[in-house]
PDB file of C-alpha atoms and ligand atoms in Angstrom:
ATOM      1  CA  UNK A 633    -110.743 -87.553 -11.099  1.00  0.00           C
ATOM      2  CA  UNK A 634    -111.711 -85.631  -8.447  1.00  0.00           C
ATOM      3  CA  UNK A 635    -108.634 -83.748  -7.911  1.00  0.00           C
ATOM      4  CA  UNK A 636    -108.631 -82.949 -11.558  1.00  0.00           C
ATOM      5  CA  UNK A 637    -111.663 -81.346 -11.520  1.00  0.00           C
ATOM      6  CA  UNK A 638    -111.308 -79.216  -8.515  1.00  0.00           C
ATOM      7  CA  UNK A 639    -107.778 -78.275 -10.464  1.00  0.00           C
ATOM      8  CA  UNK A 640    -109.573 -77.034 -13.699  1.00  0.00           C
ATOM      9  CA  UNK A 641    -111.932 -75.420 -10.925  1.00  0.00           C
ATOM     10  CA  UNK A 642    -109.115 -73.204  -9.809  1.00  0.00           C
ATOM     11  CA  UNK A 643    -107.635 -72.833 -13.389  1.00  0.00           C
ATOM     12  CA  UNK A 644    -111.351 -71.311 -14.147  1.00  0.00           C
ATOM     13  CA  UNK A 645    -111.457 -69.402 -11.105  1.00  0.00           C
ATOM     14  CA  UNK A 646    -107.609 -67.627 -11.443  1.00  0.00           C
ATOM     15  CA  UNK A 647    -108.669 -66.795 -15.160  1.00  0.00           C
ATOM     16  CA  UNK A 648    -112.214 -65.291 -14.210  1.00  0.00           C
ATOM     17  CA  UNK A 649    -110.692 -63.138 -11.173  1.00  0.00           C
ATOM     18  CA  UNK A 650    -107.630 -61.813 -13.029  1.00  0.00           C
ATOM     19  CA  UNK A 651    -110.397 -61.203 -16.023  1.00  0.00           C
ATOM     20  CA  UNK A 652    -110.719 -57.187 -16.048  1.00  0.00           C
ATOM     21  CA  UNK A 653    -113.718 -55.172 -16.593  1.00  0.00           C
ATOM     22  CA  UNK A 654    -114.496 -53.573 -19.639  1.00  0.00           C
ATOM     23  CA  UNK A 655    -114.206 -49.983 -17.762  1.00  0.00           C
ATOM     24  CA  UNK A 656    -110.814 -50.801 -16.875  1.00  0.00           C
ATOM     25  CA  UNK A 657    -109.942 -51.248 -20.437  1.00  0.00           C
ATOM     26  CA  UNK A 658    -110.819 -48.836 -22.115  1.00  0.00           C
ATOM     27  CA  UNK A 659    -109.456 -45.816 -19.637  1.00  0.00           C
ATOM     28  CA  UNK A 660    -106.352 -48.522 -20.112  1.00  0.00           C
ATOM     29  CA  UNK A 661    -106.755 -47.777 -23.743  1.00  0.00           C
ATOM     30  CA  UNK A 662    -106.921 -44.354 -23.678  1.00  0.00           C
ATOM     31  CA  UNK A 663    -103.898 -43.841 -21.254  1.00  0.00           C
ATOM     32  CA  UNK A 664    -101.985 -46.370 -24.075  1.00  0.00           C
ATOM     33  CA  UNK A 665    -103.178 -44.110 -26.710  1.00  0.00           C
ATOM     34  CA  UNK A 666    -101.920 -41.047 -24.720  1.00  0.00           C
ATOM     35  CA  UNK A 667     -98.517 -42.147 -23.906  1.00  0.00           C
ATOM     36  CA  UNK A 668     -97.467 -45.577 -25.429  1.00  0.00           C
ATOM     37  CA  UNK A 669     -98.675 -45.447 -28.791  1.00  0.00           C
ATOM     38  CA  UNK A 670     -96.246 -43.651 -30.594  1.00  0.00           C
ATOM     39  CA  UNK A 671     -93.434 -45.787 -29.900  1.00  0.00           C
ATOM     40  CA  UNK A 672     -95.309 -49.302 -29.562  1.00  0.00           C
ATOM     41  CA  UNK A 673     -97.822 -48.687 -32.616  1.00  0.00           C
ATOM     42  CA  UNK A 674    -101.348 -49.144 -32.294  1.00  0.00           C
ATOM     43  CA  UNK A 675    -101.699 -52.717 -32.294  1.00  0.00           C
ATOM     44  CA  UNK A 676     -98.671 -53.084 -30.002  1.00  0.00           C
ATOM     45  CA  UNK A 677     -96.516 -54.459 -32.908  1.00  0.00           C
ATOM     46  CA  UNK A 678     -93.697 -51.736 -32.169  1.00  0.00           C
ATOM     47  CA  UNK A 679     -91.122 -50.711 -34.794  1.00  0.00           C
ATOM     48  CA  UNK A 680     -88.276 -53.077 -34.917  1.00  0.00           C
ATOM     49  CA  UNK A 681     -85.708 -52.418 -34.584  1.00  0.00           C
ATOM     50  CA  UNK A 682     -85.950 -49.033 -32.826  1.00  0.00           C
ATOM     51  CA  UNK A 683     -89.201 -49.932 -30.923  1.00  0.00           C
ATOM     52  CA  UNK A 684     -90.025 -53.276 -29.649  1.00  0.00           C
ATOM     53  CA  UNK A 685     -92.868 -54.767 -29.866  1.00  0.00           C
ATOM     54  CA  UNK A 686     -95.845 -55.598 -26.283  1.00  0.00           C
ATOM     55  CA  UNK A 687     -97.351 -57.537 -28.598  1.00  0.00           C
ATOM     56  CA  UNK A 688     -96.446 -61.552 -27.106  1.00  0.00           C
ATOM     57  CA  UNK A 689     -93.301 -60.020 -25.735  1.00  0.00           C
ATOM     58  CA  UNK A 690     -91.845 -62.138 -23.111  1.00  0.00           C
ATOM     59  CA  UNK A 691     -91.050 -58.991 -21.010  1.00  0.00           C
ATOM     60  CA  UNK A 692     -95.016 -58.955 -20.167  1.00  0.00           C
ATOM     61  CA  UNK A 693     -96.010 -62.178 -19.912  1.00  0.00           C
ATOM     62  CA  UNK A 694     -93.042 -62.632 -17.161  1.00  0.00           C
ATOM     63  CA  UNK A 695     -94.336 -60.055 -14.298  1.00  0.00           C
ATOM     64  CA  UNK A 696     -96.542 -56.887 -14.372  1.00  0.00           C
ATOM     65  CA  UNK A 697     -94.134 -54.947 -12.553  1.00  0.00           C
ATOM     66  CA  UNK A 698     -91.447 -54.769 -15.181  1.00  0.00           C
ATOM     67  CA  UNK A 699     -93.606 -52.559 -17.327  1.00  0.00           C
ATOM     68  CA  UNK A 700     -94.727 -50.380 -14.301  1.00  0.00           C
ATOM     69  CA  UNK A 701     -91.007 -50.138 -13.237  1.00  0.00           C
ATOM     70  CA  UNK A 702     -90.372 -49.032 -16.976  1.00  0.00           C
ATOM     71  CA  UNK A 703     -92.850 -45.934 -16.971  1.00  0.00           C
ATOM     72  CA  UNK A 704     -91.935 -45.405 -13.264  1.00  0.00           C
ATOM     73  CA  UNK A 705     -87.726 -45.009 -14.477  1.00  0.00           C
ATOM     74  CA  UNK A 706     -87.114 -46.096 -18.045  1.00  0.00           C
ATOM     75  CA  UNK A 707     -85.176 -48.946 -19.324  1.00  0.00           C
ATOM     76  CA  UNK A 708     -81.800 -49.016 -21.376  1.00  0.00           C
ATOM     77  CA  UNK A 709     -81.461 -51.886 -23.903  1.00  0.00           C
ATOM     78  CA  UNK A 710     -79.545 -53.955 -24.633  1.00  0.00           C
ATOM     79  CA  UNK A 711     -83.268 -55.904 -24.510  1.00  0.00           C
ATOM     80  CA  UNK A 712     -84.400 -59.009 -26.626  1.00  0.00           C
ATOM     81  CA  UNK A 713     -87.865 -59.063 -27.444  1.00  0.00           C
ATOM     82  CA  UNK A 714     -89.244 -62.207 -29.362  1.00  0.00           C
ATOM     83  CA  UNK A 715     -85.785 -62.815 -31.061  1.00  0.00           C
ATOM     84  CA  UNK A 716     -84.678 -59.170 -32.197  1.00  0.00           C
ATOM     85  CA  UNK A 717     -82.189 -57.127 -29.929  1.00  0.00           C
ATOM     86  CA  UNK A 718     -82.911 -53.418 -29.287  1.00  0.00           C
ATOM     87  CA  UNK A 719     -80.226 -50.949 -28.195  1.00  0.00           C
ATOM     88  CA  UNK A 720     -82.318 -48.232 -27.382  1.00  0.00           C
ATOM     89  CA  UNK A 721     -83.757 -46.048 -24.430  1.00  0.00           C
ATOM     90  CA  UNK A 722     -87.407 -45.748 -23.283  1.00  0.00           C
ATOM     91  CA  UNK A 723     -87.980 -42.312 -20.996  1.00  0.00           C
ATOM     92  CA  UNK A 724     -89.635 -42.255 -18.037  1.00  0.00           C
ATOM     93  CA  UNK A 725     -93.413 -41.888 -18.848  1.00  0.00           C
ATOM     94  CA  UNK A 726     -94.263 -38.347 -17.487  1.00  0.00           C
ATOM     95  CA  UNK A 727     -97.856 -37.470 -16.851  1.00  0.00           C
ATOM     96  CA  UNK A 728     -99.406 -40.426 -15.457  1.00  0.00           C
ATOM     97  CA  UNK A 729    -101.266 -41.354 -12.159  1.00  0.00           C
ATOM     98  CA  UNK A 730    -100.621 -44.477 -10.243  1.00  0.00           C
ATOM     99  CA  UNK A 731    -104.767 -45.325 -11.437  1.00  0.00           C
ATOM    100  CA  UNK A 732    -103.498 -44.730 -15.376  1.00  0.00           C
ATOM    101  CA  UNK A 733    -100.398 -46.975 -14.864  1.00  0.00           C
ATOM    102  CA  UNK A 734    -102.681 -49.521 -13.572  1.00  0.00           C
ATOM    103  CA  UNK A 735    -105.050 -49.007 -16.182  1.00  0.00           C
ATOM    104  CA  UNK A 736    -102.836 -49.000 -18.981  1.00  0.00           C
ATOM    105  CA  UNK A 737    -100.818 -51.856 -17.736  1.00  0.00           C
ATOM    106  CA  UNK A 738    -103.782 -53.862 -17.303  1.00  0.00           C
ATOM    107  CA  UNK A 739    -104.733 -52.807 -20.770  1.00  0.00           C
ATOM    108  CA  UNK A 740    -101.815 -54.081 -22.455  1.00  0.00           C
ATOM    109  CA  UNK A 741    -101.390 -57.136 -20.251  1.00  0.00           C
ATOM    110  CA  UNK A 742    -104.888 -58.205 -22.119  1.00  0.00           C
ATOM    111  CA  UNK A 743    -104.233 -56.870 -25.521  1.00  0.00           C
ATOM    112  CA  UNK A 744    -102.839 -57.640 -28.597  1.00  0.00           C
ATOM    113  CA  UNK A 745    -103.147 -61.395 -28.160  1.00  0.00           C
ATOM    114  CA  UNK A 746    -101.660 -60.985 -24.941  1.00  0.00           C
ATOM    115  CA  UNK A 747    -103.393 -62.552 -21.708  1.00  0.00           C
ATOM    116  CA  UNK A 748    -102.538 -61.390 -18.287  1.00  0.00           C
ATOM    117  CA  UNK A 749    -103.196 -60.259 -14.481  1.00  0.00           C
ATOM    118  CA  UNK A 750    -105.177 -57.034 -13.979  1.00  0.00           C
ATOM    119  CA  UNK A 751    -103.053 -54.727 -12.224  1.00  0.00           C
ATOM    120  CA  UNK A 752    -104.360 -52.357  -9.179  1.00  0.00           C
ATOM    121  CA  UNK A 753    -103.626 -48.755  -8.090  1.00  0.00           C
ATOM    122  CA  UNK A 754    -102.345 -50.248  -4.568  1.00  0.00           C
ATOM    123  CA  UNK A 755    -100.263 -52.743  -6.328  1.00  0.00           C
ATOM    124  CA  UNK A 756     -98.605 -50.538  -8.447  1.00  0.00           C
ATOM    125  CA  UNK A 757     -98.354 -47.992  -5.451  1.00  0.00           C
ATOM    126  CA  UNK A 758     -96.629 -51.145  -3.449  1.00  0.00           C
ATOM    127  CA  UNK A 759     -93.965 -51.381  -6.819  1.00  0.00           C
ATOM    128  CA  UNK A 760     -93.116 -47.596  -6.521  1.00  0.00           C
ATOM    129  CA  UNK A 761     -92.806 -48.097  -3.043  1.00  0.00           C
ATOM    130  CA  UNK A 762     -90.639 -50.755  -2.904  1.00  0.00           C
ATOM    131  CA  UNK A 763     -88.086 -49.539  -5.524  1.00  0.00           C
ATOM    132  CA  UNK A 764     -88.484 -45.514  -4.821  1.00  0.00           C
ATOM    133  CA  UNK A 765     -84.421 -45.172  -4.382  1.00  0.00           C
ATOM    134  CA  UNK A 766     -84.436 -46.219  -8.086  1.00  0.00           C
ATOM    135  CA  UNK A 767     -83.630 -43.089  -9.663  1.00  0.00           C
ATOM    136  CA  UNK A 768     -81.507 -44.729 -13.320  1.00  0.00           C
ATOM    137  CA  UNK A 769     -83.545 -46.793 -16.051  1.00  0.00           C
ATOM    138  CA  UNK A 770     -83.980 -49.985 -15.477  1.00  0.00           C
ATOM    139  CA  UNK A 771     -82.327 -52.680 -17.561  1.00  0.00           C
ATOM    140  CA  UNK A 772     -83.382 -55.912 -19.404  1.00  0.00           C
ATOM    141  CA  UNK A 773     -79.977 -58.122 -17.284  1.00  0.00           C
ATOM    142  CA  UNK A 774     -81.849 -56.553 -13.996  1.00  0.00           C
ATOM    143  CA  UNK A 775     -85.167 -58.268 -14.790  1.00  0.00           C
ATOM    144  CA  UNK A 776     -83.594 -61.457 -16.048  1.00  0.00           C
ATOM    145  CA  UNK A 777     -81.923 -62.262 -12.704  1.00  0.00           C
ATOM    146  CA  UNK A 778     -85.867 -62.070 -10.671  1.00  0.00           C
ATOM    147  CA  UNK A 779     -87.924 -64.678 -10.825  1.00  0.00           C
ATOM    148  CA  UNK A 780     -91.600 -64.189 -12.133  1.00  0.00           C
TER     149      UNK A 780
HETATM  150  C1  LIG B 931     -90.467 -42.774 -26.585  1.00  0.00           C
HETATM  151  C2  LIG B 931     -90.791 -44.140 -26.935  1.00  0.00           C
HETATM  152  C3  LIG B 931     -91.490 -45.011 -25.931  1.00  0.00           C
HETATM  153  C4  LIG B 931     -92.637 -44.750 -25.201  1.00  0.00           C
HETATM  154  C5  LIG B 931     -93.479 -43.488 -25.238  1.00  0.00           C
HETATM  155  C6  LIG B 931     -92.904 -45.933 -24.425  1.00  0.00           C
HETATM  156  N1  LIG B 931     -91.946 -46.883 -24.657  1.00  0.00           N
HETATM  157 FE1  LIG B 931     -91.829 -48.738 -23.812  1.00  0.00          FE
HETATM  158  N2  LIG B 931     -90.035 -49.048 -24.727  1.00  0.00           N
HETATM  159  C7  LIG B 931     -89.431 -48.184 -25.626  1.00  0.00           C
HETATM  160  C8  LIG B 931     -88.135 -48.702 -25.996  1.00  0.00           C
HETATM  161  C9  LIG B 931     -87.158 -48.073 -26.976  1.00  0.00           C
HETATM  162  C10 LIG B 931     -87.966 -49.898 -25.275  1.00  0.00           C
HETATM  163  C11 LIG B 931     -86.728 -50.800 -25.264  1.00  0.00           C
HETATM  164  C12 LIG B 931     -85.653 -50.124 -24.422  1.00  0.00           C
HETATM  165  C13 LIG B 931     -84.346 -50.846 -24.453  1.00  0.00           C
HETATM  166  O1  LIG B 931     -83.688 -50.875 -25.511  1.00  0.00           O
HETATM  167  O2  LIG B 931     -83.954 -51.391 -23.381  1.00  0.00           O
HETATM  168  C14 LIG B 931     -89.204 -50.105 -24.516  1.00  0.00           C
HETATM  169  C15 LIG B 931     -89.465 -51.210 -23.718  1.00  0.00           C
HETATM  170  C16 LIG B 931     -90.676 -51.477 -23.119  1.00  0.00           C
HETATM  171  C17 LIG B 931     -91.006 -52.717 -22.442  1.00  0.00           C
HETATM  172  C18 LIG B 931     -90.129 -53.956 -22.300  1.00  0.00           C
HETATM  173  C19 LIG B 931     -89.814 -54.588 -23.649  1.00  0.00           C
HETATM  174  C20 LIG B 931     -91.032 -55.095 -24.383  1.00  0.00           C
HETATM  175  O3  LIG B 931     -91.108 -54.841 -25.599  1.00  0.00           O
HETATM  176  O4  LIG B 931     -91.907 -55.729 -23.766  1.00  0.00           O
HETATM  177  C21 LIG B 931     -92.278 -52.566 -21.952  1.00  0.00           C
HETATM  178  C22 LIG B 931     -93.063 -53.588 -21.177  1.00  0.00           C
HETATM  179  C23 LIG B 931     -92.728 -51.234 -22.322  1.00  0.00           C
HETATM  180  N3  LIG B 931     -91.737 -50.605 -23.029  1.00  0.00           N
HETATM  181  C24 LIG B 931     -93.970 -50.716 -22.018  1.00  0.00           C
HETATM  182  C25 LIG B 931     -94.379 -49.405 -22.308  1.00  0.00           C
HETATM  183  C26 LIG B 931     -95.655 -48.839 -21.927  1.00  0.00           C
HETATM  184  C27 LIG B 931     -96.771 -49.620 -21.241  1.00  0.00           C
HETATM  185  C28 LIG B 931     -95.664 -47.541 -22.357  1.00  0.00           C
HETATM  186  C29 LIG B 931     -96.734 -46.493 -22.142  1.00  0.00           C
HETATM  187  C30 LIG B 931     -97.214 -46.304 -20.788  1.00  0.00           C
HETATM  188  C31 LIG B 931     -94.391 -47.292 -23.006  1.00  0.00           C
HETATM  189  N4  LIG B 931     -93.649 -48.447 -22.966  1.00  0.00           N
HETATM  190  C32 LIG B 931     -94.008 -46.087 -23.594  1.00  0.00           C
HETATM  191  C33 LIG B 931     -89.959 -46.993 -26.087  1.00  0.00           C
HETATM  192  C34 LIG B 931     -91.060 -46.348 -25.571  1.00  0.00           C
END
């Protein structure tokens, strides 16, 4: 009994400190509407087949720093994304700070039904870091083989 309660205890705090402020979200929103939008839609739905959708994709649900890796380099399909295959290319994202990539990946991570960490400056500044000899696009077989 006890032990149950102290784990819903933890389950309450993990969910209240990855919670992020409403600040956070909307400069998140704006950097989505800035440089996401016209290839993941509004409401995140993308445009299958050419655009997939953020929407419950699996891609964000399994680790923040795919979709920071993604703006950082690109990614090359082949990708599934909640049962449809894209073949397609996303460029870098040009134009963006290491605050708005935390912002806006923080924004989507909590959007669109989705439910995720916030993401920090000095963790995605720690990402760059640790992959800054990537110089291709990243690719969905890459991110398959790491764990969460
Ligand atoms: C020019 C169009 C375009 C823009 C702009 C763009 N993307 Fe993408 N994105 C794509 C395409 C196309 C793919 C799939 C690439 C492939 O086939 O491997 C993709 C894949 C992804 C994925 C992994 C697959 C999924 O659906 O979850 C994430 C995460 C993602 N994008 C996030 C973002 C974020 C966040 C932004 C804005 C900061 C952004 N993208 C801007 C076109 C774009």
């Amino acid at each position: 009994m006890t032990s149950l309660k102290s784990l819903a205890l933890c389950f309450l705090a993990a969910s209240v400190a990855a919670a992020p402020d409403a600040d956070t979200m909307k400069r998140g929103q704006a950097v989505y509407s800035r440089t996401c939008i016209a290839c993941h839609q509004p409401t995140g739905t993308g445009l299958p087949p050419v655009f997939p959708p953020l929407a419950g994709s699996e891609w964000i649900a399994k680790s923040a720093s795919i979709a920071v890796r993604n703006i950082t380099n690109g990614m090359i399909g082949p990708v599934t994304v909640k049962g449809t295959t894209y073949t397609s290319m996303m460029p870098p994202v040009a134009g963006v700070s290491d605050k708005d990539i935390a912002d806006v990946v923080t924004y989507v991570n909590n959007s669109f039904g989705n439910s995720g960490a916030a993401v920090t400056e000095a963790e995605v500044k720690a990402i760059k870091a640790k992959y800054a000899d990537r110089k291709t696009p990243w690719t969905a077989a890459e991110y398959e083989k790491e764990g969460k």
